[in-house]
Coordinates of N, CA and C in Angstrom, one line a residue:
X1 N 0.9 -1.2 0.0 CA 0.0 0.0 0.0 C 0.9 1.2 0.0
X2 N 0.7 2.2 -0.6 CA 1.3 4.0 -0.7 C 1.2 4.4 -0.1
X3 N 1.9 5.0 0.6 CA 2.0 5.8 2.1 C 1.6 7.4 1.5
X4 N 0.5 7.8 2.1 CA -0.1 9.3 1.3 C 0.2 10.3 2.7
X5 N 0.7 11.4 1.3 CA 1.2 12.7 2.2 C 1.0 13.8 1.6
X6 N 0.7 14.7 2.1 CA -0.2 16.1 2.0 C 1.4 16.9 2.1
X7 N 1.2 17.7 1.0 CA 2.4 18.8 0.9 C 1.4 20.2 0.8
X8 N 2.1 20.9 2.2 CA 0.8 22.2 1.9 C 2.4 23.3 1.9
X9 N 2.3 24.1 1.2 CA 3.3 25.1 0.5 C 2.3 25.9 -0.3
X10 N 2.5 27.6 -0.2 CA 1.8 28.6 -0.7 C 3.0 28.7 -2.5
X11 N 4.4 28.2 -2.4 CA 4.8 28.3 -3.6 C 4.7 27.3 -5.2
X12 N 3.9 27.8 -5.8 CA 3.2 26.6 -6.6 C 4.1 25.4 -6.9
X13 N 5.3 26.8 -7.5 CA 6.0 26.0 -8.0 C 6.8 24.7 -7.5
X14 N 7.8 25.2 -6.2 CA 8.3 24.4 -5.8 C 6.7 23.0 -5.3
X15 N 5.8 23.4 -4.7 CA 4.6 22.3 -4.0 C 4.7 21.4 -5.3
X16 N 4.7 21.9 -6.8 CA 4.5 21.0 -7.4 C 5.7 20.0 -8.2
X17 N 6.7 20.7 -7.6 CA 8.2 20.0 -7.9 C 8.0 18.8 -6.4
X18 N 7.7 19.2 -5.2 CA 8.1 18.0 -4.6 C 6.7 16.8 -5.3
X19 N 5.5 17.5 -5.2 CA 4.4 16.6 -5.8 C 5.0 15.6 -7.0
X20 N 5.3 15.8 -7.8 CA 6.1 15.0 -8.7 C 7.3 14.2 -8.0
X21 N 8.0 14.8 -7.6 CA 9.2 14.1 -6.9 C 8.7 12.8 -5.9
X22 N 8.2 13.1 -4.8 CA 6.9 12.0 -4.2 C 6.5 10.9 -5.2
X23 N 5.7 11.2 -6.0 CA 4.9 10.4 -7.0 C 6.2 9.5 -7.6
X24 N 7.2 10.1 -8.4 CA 8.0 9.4 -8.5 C 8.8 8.1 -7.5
X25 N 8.9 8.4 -6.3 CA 9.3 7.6 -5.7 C 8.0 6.7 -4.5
X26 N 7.0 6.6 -5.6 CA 5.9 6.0 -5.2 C 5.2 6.1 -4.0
X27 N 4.9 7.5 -3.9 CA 3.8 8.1 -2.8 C 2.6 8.4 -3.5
X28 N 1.4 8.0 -2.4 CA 0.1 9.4 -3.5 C 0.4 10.2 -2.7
X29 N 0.6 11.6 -3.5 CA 0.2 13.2 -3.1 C -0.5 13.9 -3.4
X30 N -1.4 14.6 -1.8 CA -1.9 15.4 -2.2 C -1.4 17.1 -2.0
X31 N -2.0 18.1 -3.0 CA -1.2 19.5 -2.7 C -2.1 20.6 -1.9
X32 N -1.7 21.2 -1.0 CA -2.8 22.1 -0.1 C -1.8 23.2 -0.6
X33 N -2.7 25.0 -1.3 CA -2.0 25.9 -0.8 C -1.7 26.7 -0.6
X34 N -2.4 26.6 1.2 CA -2.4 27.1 2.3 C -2.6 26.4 3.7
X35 N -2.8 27.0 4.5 CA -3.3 26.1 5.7 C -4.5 26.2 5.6
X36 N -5.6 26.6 5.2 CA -6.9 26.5 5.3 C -7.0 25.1 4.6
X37 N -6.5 24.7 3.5 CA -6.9 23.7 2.9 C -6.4 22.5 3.2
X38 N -5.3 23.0 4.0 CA -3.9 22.1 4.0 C -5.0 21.0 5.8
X39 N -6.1 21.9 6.5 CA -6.6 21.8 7.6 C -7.9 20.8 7.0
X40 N -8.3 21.8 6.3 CA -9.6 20.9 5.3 C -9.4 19.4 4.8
X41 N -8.2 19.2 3.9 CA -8.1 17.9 3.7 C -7.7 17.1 4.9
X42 N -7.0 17.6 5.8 CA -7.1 16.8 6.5 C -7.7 16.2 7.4
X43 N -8.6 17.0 7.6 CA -9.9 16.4 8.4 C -11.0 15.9 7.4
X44 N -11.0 15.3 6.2 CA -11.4 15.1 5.4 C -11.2 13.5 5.2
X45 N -9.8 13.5 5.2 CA -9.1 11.9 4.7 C -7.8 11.9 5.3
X46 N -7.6 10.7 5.9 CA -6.1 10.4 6.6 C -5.1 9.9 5.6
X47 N -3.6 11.0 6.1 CA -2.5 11.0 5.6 C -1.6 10.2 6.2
X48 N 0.0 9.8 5.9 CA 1.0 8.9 6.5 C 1.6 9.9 7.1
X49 N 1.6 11.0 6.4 CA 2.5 12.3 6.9 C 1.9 13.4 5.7
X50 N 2.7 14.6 6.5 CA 2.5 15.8 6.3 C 3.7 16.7 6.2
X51 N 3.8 17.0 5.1 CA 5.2 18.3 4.6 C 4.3 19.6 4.6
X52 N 4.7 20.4 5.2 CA 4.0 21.7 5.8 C 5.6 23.0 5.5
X53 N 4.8 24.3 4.9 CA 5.8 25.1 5.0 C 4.9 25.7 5.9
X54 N 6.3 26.6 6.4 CA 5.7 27.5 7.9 C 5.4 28.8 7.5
X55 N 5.5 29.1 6.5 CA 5.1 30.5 6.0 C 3.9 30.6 5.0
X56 N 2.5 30.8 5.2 CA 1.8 30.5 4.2 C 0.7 31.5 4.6
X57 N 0.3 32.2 3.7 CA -1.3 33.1 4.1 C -2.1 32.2 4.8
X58 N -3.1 32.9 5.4 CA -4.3 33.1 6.2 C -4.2 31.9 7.6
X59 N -3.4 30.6 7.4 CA -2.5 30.0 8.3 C -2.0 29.4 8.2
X60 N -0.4 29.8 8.9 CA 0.4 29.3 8.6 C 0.8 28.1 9.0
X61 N 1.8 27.3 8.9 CA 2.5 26.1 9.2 C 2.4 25.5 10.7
X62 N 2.9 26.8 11.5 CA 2.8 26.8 13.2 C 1.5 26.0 13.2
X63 N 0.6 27.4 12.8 CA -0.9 26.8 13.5 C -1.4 25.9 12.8
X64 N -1.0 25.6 11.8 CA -1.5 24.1 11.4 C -1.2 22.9 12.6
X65 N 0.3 22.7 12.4 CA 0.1 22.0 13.4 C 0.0 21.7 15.0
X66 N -0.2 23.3 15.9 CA -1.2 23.5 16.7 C -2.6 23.0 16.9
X67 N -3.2 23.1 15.3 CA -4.7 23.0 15.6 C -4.3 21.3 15.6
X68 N -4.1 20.5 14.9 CA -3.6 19.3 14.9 C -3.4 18.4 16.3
X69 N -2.8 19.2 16.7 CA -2.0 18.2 18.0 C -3.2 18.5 18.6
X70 N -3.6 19.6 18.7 CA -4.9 20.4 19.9 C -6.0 19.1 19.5
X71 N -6.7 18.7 18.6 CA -7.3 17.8 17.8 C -7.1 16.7 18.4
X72 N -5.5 16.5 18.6 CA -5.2 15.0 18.9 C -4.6 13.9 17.9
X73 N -4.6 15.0 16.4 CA -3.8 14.0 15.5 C -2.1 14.5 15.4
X74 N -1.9 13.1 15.7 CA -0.6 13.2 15.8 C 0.4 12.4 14.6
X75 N -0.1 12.8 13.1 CA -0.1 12.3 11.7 C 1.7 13.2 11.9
X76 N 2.7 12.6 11.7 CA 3.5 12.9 11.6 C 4.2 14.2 10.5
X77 N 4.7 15.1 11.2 CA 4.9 16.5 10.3 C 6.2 17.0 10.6
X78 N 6.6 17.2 8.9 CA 7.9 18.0 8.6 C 7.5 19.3 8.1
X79 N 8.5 20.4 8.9 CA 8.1 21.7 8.5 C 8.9 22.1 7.9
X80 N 9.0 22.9 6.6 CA 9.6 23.3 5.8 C 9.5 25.1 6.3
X81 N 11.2 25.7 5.9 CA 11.2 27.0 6.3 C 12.3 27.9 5.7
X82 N 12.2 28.9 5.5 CA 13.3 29.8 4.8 C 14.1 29.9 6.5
X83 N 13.3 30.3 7.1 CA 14.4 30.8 8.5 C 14.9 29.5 9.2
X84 N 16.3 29.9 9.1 CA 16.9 28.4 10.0 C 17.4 29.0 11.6
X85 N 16.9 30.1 12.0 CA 17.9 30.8 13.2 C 17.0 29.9 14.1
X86 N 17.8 29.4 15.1 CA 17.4 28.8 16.5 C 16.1 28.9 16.5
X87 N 15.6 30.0 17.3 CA 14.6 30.8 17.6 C 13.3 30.2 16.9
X88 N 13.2 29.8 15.6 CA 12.9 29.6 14.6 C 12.4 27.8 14.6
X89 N 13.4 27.8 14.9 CA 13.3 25.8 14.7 C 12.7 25.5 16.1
X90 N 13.1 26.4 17.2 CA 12.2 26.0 18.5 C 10.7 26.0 18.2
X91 N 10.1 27.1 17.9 CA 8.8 27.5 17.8 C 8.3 25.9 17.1
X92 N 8.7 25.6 15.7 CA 8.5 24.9 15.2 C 7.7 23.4 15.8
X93 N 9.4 23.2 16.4 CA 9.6 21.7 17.6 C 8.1 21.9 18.5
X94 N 8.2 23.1 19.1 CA 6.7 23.2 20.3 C 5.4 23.4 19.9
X95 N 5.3 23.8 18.5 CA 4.3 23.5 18.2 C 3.6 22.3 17.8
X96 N 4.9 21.1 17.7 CA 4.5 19.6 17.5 C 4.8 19.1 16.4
X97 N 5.9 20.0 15.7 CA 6.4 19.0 14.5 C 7.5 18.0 15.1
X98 N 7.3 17.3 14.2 CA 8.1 15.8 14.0 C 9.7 16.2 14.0
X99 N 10.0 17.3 12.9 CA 11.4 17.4 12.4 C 10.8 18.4 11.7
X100 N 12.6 19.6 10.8 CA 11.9 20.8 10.6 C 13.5 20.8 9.7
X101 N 13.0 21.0 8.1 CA 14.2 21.2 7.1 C 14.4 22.9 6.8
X102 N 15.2 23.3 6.9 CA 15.4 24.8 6.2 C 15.5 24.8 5.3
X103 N 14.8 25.5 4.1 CA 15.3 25.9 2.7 C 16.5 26.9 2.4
X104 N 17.2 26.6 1.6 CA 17.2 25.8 0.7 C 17.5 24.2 1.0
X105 N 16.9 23.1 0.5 CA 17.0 21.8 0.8 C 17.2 20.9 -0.3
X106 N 17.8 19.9 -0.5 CA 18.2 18.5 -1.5 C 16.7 18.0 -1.3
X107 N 16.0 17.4 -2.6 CA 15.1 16.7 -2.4 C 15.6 15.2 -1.6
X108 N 16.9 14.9 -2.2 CA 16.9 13.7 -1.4 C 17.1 13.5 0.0
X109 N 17.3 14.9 0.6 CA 17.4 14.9 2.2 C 15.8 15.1 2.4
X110 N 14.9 15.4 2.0 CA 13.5 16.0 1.8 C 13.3 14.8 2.3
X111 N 13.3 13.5 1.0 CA 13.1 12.2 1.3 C 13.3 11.6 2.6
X112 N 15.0 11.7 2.6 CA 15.4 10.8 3.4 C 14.3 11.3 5.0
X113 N 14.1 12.6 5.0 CA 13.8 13.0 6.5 C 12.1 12.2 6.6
X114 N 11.9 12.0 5.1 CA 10.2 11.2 5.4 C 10.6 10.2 5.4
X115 N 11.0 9.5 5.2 CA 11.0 7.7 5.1 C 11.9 7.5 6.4
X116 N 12.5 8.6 7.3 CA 12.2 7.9 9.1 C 11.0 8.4 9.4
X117 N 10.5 10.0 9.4 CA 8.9 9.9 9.8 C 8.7 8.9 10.0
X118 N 8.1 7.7 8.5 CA 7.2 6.8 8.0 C 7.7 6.1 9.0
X119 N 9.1 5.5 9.2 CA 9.3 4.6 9.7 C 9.3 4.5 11.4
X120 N 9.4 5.8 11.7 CA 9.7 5.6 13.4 C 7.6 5.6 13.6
X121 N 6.8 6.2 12.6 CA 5.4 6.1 12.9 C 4.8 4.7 13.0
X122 N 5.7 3.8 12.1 CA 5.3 2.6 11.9 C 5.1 2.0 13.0
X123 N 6.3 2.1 14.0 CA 6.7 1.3 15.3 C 5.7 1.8 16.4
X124 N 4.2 1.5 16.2 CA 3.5 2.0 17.0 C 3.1 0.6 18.3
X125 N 2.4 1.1 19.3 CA 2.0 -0.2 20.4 C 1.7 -1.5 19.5
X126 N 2.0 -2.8 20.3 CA 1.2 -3.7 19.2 C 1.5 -4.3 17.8
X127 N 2.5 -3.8 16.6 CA 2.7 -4.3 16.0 C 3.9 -5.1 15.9
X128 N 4.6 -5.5 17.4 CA 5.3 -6.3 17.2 C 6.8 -6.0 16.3
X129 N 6.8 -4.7 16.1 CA 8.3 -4.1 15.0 C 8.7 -3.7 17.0
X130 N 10.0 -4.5 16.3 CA 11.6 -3.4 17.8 C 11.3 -1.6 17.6
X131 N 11.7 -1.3 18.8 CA 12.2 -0.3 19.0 C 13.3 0.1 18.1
X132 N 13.8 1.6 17.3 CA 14.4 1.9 16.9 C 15.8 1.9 17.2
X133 N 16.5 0.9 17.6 CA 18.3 0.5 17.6 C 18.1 0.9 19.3
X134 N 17.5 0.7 20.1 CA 17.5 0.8 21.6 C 17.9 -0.7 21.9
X135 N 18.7 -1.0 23.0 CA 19.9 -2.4 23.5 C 18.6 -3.0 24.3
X136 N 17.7 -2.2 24.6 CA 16.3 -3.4 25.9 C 15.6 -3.3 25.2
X137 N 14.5 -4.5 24.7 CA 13.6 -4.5 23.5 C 12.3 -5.0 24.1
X138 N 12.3 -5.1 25.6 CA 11.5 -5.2 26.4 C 10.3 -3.8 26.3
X139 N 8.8 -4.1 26.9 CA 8.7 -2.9 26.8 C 7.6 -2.7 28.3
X140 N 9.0 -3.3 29.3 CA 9.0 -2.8 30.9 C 9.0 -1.5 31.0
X141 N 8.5 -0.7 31.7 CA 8.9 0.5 32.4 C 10.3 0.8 32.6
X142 N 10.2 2.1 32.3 CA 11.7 2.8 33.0 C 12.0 3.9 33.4
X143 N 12.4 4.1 34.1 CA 12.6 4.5 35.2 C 13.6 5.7 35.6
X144 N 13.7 6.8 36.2 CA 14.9 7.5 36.4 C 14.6 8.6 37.7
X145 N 14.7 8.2 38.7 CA 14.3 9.0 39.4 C 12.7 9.1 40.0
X146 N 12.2 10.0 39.5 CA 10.3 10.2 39.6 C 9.6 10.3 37.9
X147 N 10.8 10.4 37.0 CA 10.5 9.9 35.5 C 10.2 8.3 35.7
X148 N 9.1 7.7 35.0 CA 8.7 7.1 34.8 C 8.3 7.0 32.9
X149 N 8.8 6.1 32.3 CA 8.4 6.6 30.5 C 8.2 4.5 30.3
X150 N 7.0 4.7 29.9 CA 6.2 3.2 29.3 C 6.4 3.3 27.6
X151 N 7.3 2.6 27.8 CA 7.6 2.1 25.5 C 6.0 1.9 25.3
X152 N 5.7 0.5 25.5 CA 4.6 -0.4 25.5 C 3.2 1.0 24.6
X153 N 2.7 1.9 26.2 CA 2.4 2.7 25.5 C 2.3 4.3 24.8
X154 N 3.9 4.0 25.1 CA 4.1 5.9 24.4 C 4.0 6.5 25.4
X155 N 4.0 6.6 26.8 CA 3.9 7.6 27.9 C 4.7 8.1 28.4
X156 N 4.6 9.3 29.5 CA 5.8 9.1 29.9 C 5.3 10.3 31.3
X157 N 5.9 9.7 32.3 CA 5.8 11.0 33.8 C 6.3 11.2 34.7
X158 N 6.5 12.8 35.1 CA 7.6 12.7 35.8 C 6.3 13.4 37.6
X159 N 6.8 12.1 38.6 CA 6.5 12.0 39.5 C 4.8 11.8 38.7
X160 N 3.7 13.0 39.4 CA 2.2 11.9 38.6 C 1.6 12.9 37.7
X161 N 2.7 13.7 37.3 CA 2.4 14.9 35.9 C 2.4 14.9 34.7
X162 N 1.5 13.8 33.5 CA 1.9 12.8 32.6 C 2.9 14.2 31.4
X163 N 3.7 13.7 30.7 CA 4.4 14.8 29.7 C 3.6 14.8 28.2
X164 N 3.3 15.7 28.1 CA 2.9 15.8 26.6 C 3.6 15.7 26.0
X165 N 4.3 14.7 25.0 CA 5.2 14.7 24.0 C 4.9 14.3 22.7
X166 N 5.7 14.8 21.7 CA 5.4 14.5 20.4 C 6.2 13.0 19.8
X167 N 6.2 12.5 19.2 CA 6.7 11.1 18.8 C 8.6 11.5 19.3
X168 N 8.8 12.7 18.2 CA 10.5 12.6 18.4 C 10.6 13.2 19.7
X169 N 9.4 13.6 20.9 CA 10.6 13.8 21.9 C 10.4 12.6 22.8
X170 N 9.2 11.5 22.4 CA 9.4 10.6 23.4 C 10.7 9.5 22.7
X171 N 10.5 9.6 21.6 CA 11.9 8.6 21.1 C 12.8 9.3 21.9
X172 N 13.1 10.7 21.8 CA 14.5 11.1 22.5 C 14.6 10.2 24.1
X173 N 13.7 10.6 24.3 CA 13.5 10.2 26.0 C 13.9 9.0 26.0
X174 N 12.9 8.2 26.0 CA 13.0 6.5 25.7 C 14.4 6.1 25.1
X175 N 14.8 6.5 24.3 CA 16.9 6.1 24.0 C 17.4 6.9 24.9
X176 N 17.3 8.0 25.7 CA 18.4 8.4 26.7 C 18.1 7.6 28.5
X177 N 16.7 7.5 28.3 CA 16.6 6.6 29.4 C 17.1 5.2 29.5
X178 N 17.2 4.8 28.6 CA 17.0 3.3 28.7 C 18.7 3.2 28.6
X179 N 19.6 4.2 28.3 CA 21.0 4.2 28.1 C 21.6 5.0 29.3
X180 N 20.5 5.2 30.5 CA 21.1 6.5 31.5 C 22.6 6.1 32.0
X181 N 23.2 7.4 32.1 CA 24.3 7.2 32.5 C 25.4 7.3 31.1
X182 N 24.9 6.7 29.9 CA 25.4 6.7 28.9 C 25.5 8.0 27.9
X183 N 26.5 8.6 27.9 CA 26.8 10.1 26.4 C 26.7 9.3 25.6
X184 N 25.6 9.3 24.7 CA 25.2 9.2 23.2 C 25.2 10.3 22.4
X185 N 26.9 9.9 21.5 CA 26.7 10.7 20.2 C 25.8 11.3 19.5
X186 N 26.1 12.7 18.8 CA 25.1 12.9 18.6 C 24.3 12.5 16.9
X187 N 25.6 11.6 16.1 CA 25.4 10.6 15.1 C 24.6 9.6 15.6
X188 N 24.9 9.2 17.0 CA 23.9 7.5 17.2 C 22.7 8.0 17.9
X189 N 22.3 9.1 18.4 CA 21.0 9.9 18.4 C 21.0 9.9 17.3
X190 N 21.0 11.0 16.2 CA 20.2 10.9 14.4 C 19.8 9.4 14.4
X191 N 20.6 8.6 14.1 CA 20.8 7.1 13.6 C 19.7 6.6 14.5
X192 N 19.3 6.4 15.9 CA 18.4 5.6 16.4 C 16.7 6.1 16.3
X193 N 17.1 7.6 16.3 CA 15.8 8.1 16.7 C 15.0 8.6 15.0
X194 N 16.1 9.2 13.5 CA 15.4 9.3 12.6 C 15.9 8.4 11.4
X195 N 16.9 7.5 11.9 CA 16.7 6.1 11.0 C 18.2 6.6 10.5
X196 N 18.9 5.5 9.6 CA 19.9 5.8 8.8 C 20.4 6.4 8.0
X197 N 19.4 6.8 7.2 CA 19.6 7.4 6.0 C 19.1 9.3 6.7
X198 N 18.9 9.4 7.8 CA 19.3 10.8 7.8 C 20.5 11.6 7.7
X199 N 20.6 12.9 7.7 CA 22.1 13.2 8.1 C 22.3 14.0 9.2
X200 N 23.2 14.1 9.5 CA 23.2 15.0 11.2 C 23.1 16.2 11.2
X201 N 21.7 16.7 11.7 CA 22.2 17.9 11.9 C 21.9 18.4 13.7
X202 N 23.4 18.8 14.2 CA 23.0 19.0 15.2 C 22.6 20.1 15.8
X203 N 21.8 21.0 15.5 CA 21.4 22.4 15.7 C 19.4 22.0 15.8
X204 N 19.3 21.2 14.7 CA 17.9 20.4 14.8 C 17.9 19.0 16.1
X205 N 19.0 18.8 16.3 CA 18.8 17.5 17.2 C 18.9 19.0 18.9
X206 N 19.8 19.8 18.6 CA 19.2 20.4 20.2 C 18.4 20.8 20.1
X207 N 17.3 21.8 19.1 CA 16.4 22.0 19.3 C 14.8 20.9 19.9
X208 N 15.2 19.9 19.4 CA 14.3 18.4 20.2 C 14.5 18.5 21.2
X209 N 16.2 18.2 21.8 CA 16.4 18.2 22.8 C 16.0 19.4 23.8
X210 N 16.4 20.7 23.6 CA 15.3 21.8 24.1 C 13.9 21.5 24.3
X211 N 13.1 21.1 23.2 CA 11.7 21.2 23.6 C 11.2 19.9 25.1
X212 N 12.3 18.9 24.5 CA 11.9 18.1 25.6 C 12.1 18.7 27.3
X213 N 13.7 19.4 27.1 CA 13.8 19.7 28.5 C 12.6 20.7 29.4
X214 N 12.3 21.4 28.5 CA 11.1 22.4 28.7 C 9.8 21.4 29.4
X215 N 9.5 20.6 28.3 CA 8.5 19.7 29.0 C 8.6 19.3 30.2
X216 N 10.0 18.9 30.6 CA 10.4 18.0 31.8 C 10.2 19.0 33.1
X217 N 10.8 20.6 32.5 CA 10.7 21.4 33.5 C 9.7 22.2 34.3
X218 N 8.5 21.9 32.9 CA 7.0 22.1 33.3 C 6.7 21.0 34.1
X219 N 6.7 20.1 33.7 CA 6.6 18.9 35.3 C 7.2 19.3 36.4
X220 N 8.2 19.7 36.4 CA 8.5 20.0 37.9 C 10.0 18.9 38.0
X221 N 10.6 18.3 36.6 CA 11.6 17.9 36.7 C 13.2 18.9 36.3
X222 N 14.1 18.4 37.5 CA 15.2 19.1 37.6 C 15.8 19.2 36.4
X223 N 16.7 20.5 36.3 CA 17.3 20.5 34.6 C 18.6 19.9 34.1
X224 N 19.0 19.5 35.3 CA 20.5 18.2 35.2 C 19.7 16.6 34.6
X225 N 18.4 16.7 34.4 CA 17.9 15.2 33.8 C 18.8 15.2 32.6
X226 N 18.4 15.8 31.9 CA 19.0 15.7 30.7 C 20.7 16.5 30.8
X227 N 21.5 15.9 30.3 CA 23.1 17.0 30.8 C 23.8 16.5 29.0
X228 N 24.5 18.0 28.8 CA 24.5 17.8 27.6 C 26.5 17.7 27.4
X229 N 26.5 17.0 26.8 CA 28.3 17.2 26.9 C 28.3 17.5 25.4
X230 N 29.7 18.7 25.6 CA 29.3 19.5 24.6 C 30.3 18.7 23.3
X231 N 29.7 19.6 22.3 CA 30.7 18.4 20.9 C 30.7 17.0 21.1
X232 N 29.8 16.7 21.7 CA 29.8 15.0 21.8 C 28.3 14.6 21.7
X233 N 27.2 15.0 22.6 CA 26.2 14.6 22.5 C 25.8 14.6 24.1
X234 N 24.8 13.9 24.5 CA 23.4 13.9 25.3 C 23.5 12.7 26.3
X235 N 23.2 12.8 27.4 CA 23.2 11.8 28.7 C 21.9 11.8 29.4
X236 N 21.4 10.7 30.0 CA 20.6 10.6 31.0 C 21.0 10.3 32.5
X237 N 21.0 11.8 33.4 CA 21.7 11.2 34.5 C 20.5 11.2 35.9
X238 N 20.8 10.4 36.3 CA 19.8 10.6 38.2 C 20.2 12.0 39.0
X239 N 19.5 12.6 38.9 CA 19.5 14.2 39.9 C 20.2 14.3 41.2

C-alpha cells in the first residue's frame, strides 16, 4: 500500500516540484496551498504524513500543526522554512512537529527525512516491529528518578504529571533513558531516533532536545535530567 502525504506550501511552484518528486518515488500526493486547505483535507481523509511550509497566508505552518496536536492528530509532520535561526526551529519543535528542514534543501534529504517519519510512525503499540536500535527490546517500564516513561504505551511521567510529547521527543527520551548514565553521540542519536539514512544535523537534534527539557521542567523535573556534553552529545543522569 502508498503511504499518502499532504504537501501544503503557498509556492506553486516548488509544492509541485516535490508533488512530482513523491509520485516518482511511489507516494500518493496530495497538494494544499495554504493552511486552510492544508486543515480541510485533512480532516477530510487520513495522511502517512505531512510536509508543511511554515510561511503560508491566512495559516500558517505553526498553527497548522497546533490545531492538529490540539485535535489529537498526531499524523507525523515535517516543517519546511526559509528561516533556519534557532529561535525559529524552537517554535517549530513546540508547536509539535516531528522534524523541521530549512530551505534551501536536497530533495533527497527531503526524502530521506520522510521515510524515518514513516518509519519511526510505523513502530506503534502492538505491531510487534523493535524499538528503533535501543539495546532493551522489552517494553518494561523505565525509570529514572520520579521519570517514569512506558515504551509499550508511548507515555511518559515525571512523579504523577503525565508529559505531553510529540513522537521525536518521546523517542528522544526513551533512548536516553533506557542508556542513563550513557553520552550518546550525537550521530547514534540521528541514527536511532530518525533512521539511517538521515544526516546529522546538530542544531535540529538540540532543538528536540530543548523542547523536551522544557516539557520536563513544566513537570516540575530538575534540569540536570538531561546534561549535555558539549561536541559530543546527550546523557541521562539521576539528579
Amino acid at each position: 500500500m502508498r503511504n499518502r502525504v499532504l504537501i501544503a506550501d503557498d509556492d506553486r511552484a516548488l509544492r509541485e516540484s516535490l508533488e512530482r518528486a513523491l509520485e516518482l518515488e511511489g507516494y500518493d500526493v496530495v497538494g494544499a496551498a495554504d493552511g486552510v486547505e492544508a486543515l480541510a483535507r485533512i480532516r477530510r481523509e487520513p495522511f502517512d504524513a505531512l510536509v508543511v511550509d511554515v510561511m503560508m497566508p491566512h495559516v500558517d505552518g505553526l498553527a497548522v500543526c497546533r490545531v492538529l496536536r490540539a485535535d489529537g492528530d498526531r499524523t507525523p509532520t515535517l516543517l519546511l522554512t526559509a528561516r533556519n535561526e534557532t529561535p525559529y526551529r524552537v517554535a517549530g519543535l513546540d508547536a509539535g512537529a516531528d522534524d523541521y528542514l530549512p530551505k534551501p534543501f536536497s530533495v533527497p534529504e527531503l526524502l530521506a527525512r520522510l521515510r524515518a517519519l514513516l518509519r519511526r510512525a510505523a513502530l506503534t503499540p502492538g505491531t510487534g516491529a523493535p524499538e528503533a536500535g535501543v539495546p532493551d527490546r522489552s517494553g518494561a517500564p523505565l525509570r529514572i528518578a520520579s521519570l517514569r516513561v512506558e515504551p509499550a504505551a508511548r507515555r511518559a511521567w515525571w512523579a504523577g504529571a503525565e508529559l505531553a510529547l510529540t513522537k521525536t521527543e518521546f523517542d528522544l527520551l526513551q533512548l536516553l533513558v533506557r542508556n542513563e548514565g550513557i553520552v550518546l553521540h550525537h550521530a547514534t542519536v540521528y541514527r536511532e531516533v530518525w533512521g539511517p539514512d538521515a544526516g546529522v544535523d546538530t542544531k535540529n537534534l538540540a532543538g528536540h532536545i530543548g523542547c523536551l527539557r522544557r516539557r520536563l521542567a513544566a513537570a516540575g523535573a530538575p534540569a540536570g535530567l538531561i546534561h549535555t556534553v558539549r561536541g559530543v552529545g546527550y546523557a541521562a543522569r539521576r539528579p
